[in-house]
PDB file of C-alpha atoms in Angstrom:
ATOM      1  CA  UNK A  96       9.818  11.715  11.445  1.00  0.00           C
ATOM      2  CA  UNK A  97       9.834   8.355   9.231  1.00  0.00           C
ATOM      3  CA  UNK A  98      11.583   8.846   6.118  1.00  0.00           C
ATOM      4  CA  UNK A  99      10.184   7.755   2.923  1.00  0.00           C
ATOM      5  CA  UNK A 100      11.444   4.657   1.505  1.00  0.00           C
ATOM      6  CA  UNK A 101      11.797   4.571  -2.278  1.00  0.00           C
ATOM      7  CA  UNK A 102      12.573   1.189  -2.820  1.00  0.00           C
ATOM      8  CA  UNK A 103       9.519   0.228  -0.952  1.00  0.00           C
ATOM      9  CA  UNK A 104       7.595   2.447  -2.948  1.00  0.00           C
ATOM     10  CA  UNK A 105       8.882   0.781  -6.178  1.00  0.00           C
ATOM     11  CA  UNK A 106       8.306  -2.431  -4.958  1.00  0.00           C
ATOM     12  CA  UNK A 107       4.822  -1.730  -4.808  1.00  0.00           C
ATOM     13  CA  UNK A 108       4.054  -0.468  -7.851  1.00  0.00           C
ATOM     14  CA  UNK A 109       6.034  -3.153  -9.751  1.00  0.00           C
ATOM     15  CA  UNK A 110       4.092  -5.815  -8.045  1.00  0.00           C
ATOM     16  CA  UNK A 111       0.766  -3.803  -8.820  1.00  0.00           C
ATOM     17  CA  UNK A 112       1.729  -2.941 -12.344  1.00  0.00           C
ATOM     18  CA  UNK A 113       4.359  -5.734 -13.244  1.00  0.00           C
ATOM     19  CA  UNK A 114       7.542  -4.732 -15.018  1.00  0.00           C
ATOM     20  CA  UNK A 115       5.880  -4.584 -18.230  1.00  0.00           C
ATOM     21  CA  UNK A 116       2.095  -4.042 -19.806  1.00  0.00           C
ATOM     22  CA  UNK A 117       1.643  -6.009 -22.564  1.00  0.00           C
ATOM     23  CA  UNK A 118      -0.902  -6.044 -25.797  1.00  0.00           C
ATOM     24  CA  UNK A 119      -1.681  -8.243 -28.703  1.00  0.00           C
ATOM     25  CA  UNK A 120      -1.986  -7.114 -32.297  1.00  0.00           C
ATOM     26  CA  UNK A 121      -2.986  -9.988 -34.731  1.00  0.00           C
ATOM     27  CA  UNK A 122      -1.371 -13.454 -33.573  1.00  0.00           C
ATOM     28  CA  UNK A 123       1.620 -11.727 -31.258  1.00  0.00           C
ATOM     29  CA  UNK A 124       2.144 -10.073 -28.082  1.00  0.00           C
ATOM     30  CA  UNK A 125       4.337  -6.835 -26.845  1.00  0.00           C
ATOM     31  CA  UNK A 126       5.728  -5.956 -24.239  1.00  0.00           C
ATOM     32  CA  UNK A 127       5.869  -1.819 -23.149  1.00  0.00           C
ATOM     33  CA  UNK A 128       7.685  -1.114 -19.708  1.00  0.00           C
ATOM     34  CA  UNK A 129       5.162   0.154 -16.904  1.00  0.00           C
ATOM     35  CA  UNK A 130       8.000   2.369 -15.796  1.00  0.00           C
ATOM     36  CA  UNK A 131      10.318   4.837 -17.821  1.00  0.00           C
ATOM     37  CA  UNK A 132      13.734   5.558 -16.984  1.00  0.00           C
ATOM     38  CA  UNK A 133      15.063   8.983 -16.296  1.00  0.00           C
ATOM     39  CA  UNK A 134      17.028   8.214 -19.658  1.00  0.00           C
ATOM     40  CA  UNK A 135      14.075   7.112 -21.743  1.00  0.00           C
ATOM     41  CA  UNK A 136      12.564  10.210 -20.777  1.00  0.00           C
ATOM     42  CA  UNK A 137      14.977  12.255 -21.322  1.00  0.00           C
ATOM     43  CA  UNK A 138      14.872  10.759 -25.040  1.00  0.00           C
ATOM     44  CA  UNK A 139      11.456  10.674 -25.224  1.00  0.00           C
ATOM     45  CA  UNK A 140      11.657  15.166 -24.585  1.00  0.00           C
ATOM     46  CA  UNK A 141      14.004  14.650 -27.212  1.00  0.00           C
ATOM     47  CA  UNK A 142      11.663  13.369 -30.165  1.00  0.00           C
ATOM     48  CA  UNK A 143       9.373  15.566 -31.895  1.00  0.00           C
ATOM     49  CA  UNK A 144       5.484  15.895 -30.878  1.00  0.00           C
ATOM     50  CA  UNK A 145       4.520  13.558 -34.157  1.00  0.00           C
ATOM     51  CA  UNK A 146       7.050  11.144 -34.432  1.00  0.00           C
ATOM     52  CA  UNK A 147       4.893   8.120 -33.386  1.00  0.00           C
ATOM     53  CA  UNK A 148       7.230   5.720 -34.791  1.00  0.00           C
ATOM     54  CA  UNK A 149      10.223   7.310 -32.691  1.00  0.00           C
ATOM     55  CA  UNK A 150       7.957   6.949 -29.991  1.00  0.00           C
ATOM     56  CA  UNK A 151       7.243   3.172 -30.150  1.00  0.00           C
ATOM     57  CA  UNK A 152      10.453   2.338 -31.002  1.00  0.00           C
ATOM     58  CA  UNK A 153      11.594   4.068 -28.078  1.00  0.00           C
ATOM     59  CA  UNK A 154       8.921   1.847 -25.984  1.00  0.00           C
ATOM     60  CA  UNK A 155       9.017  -0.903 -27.448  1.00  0.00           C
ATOM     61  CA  UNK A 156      12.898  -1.472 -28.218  1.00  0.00           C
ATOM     62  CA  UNK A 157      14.460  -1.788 -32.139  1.00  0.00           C
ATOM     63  CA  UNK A 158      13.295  -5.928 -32.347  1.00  0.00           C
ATOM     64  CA  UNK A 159       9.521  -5.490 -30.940  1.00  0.00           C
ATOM     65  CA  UNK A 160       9.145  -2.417 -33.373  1.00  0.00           C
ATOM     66  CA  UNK A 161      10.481  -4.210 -36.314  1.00  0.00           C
ATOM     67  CA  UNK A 162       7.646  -6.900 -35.634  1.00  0.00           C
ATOM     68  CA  UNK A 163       5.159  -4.325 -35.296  1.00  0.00           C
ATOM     69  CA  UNK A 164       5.944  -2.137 -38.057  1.00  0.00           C
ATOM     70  CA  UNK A 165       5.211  -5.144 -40.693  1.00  0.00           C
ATOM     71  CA  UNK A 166       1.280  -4.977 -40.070  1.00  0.00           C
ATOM     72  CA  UNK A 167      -0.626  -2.256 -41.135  1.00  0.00           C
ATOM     73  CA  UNK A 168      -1.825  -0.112 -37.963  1.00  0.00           C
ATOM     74  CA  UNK A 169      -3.631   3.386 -38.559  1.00  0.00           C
ATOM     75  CA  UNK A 170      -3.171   6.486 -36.122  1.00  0.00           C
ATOM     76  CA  UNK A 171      -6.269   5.464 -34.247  1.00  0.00           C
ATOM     77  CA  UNK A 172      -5.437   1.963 -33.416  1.00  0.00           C
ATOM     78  CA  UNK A 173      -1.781   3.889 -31.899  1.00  0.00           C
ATOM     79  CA  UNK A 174      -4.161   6.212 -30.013  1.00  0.00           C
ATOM     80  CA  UNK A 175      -6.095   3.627 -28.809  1.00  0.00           C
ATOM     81  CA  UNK A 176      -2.961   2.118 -27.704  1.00  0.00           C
ATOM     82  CA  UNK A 177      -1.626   4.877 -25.979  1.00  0.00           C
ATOM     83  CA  UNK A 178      -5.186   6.186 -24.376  1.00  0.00           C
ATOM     84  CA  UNK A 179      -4.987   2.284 -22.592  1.00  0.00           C
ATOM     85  CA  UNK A 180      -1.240   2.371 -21.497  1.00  0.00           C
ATOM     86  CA  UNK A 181      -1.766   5.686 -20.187  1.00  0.00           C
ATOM     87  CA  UNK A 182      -4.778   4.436 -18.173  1.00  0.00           C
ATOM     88  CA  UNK A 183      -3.361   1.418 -17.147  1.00  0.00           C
ATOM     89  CA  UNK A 184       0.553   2.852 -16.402  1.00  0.00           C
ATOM     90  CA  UNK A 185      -0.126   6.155 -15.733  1.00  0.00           C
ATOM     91  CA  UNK A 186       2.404   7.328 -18.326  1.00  0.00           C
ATOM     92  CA  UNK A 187      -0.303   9.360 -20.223  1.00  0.00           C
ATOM     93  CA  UNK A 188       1.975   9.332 -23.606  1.00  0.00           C
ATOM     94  CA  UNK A 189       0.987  11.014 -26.604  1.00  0.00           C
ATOM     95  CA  UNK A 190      -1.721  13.181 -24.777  1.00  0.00           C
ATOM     96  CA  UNK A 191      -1.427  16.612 -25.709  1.00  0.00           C
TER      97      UNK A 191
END
């Protein structure tokens, strides 16, 4: 029986996906990763259900999210954000 090679499987996805999924709000871009770590997640459990901004930060690292946090977004554009990373990553964050 062949065994199942991981980093092959990685490989692929990364070159399908990229390292990171990116999106544009006003006049700059951000990067989110296309793949969590076993730690992220395991901080991601750790946040409660509505802390968006715990969430994003946690995504987007503490220098992205300062960017971000100085324009004004509303709870839908952040849903529409996640409902398109989820569709596009496969992460399906902030479904629930």
């Amino acid at each position: 029986m062949a065994s199942f090679d991981l980093n092959a499987a990685r490989a692929q996805r990364l070159e399908a996906l990229g390292r990171t999924w990116t999106f544009q709000l006003d006049d700059e871009t951000y990067e989110l990763p296309t793949e969590l770590t076993r730690a992220t997640a395991r901080a991601l459990r750790e946040l409660d259900d509505n802390d968006v901004d715990g969430l994003l930060k946690l995504l987007m690292g503490e220098q992205q999210f300062a960017r971000f946090e100085r324009h004004e977004v509303t709870m839908q554009d952040i849903a529409a954000l996640l409902e398109a990373y989820g569709k596009e990553t496969g992460l399906g964050l902030g479904e629930g």
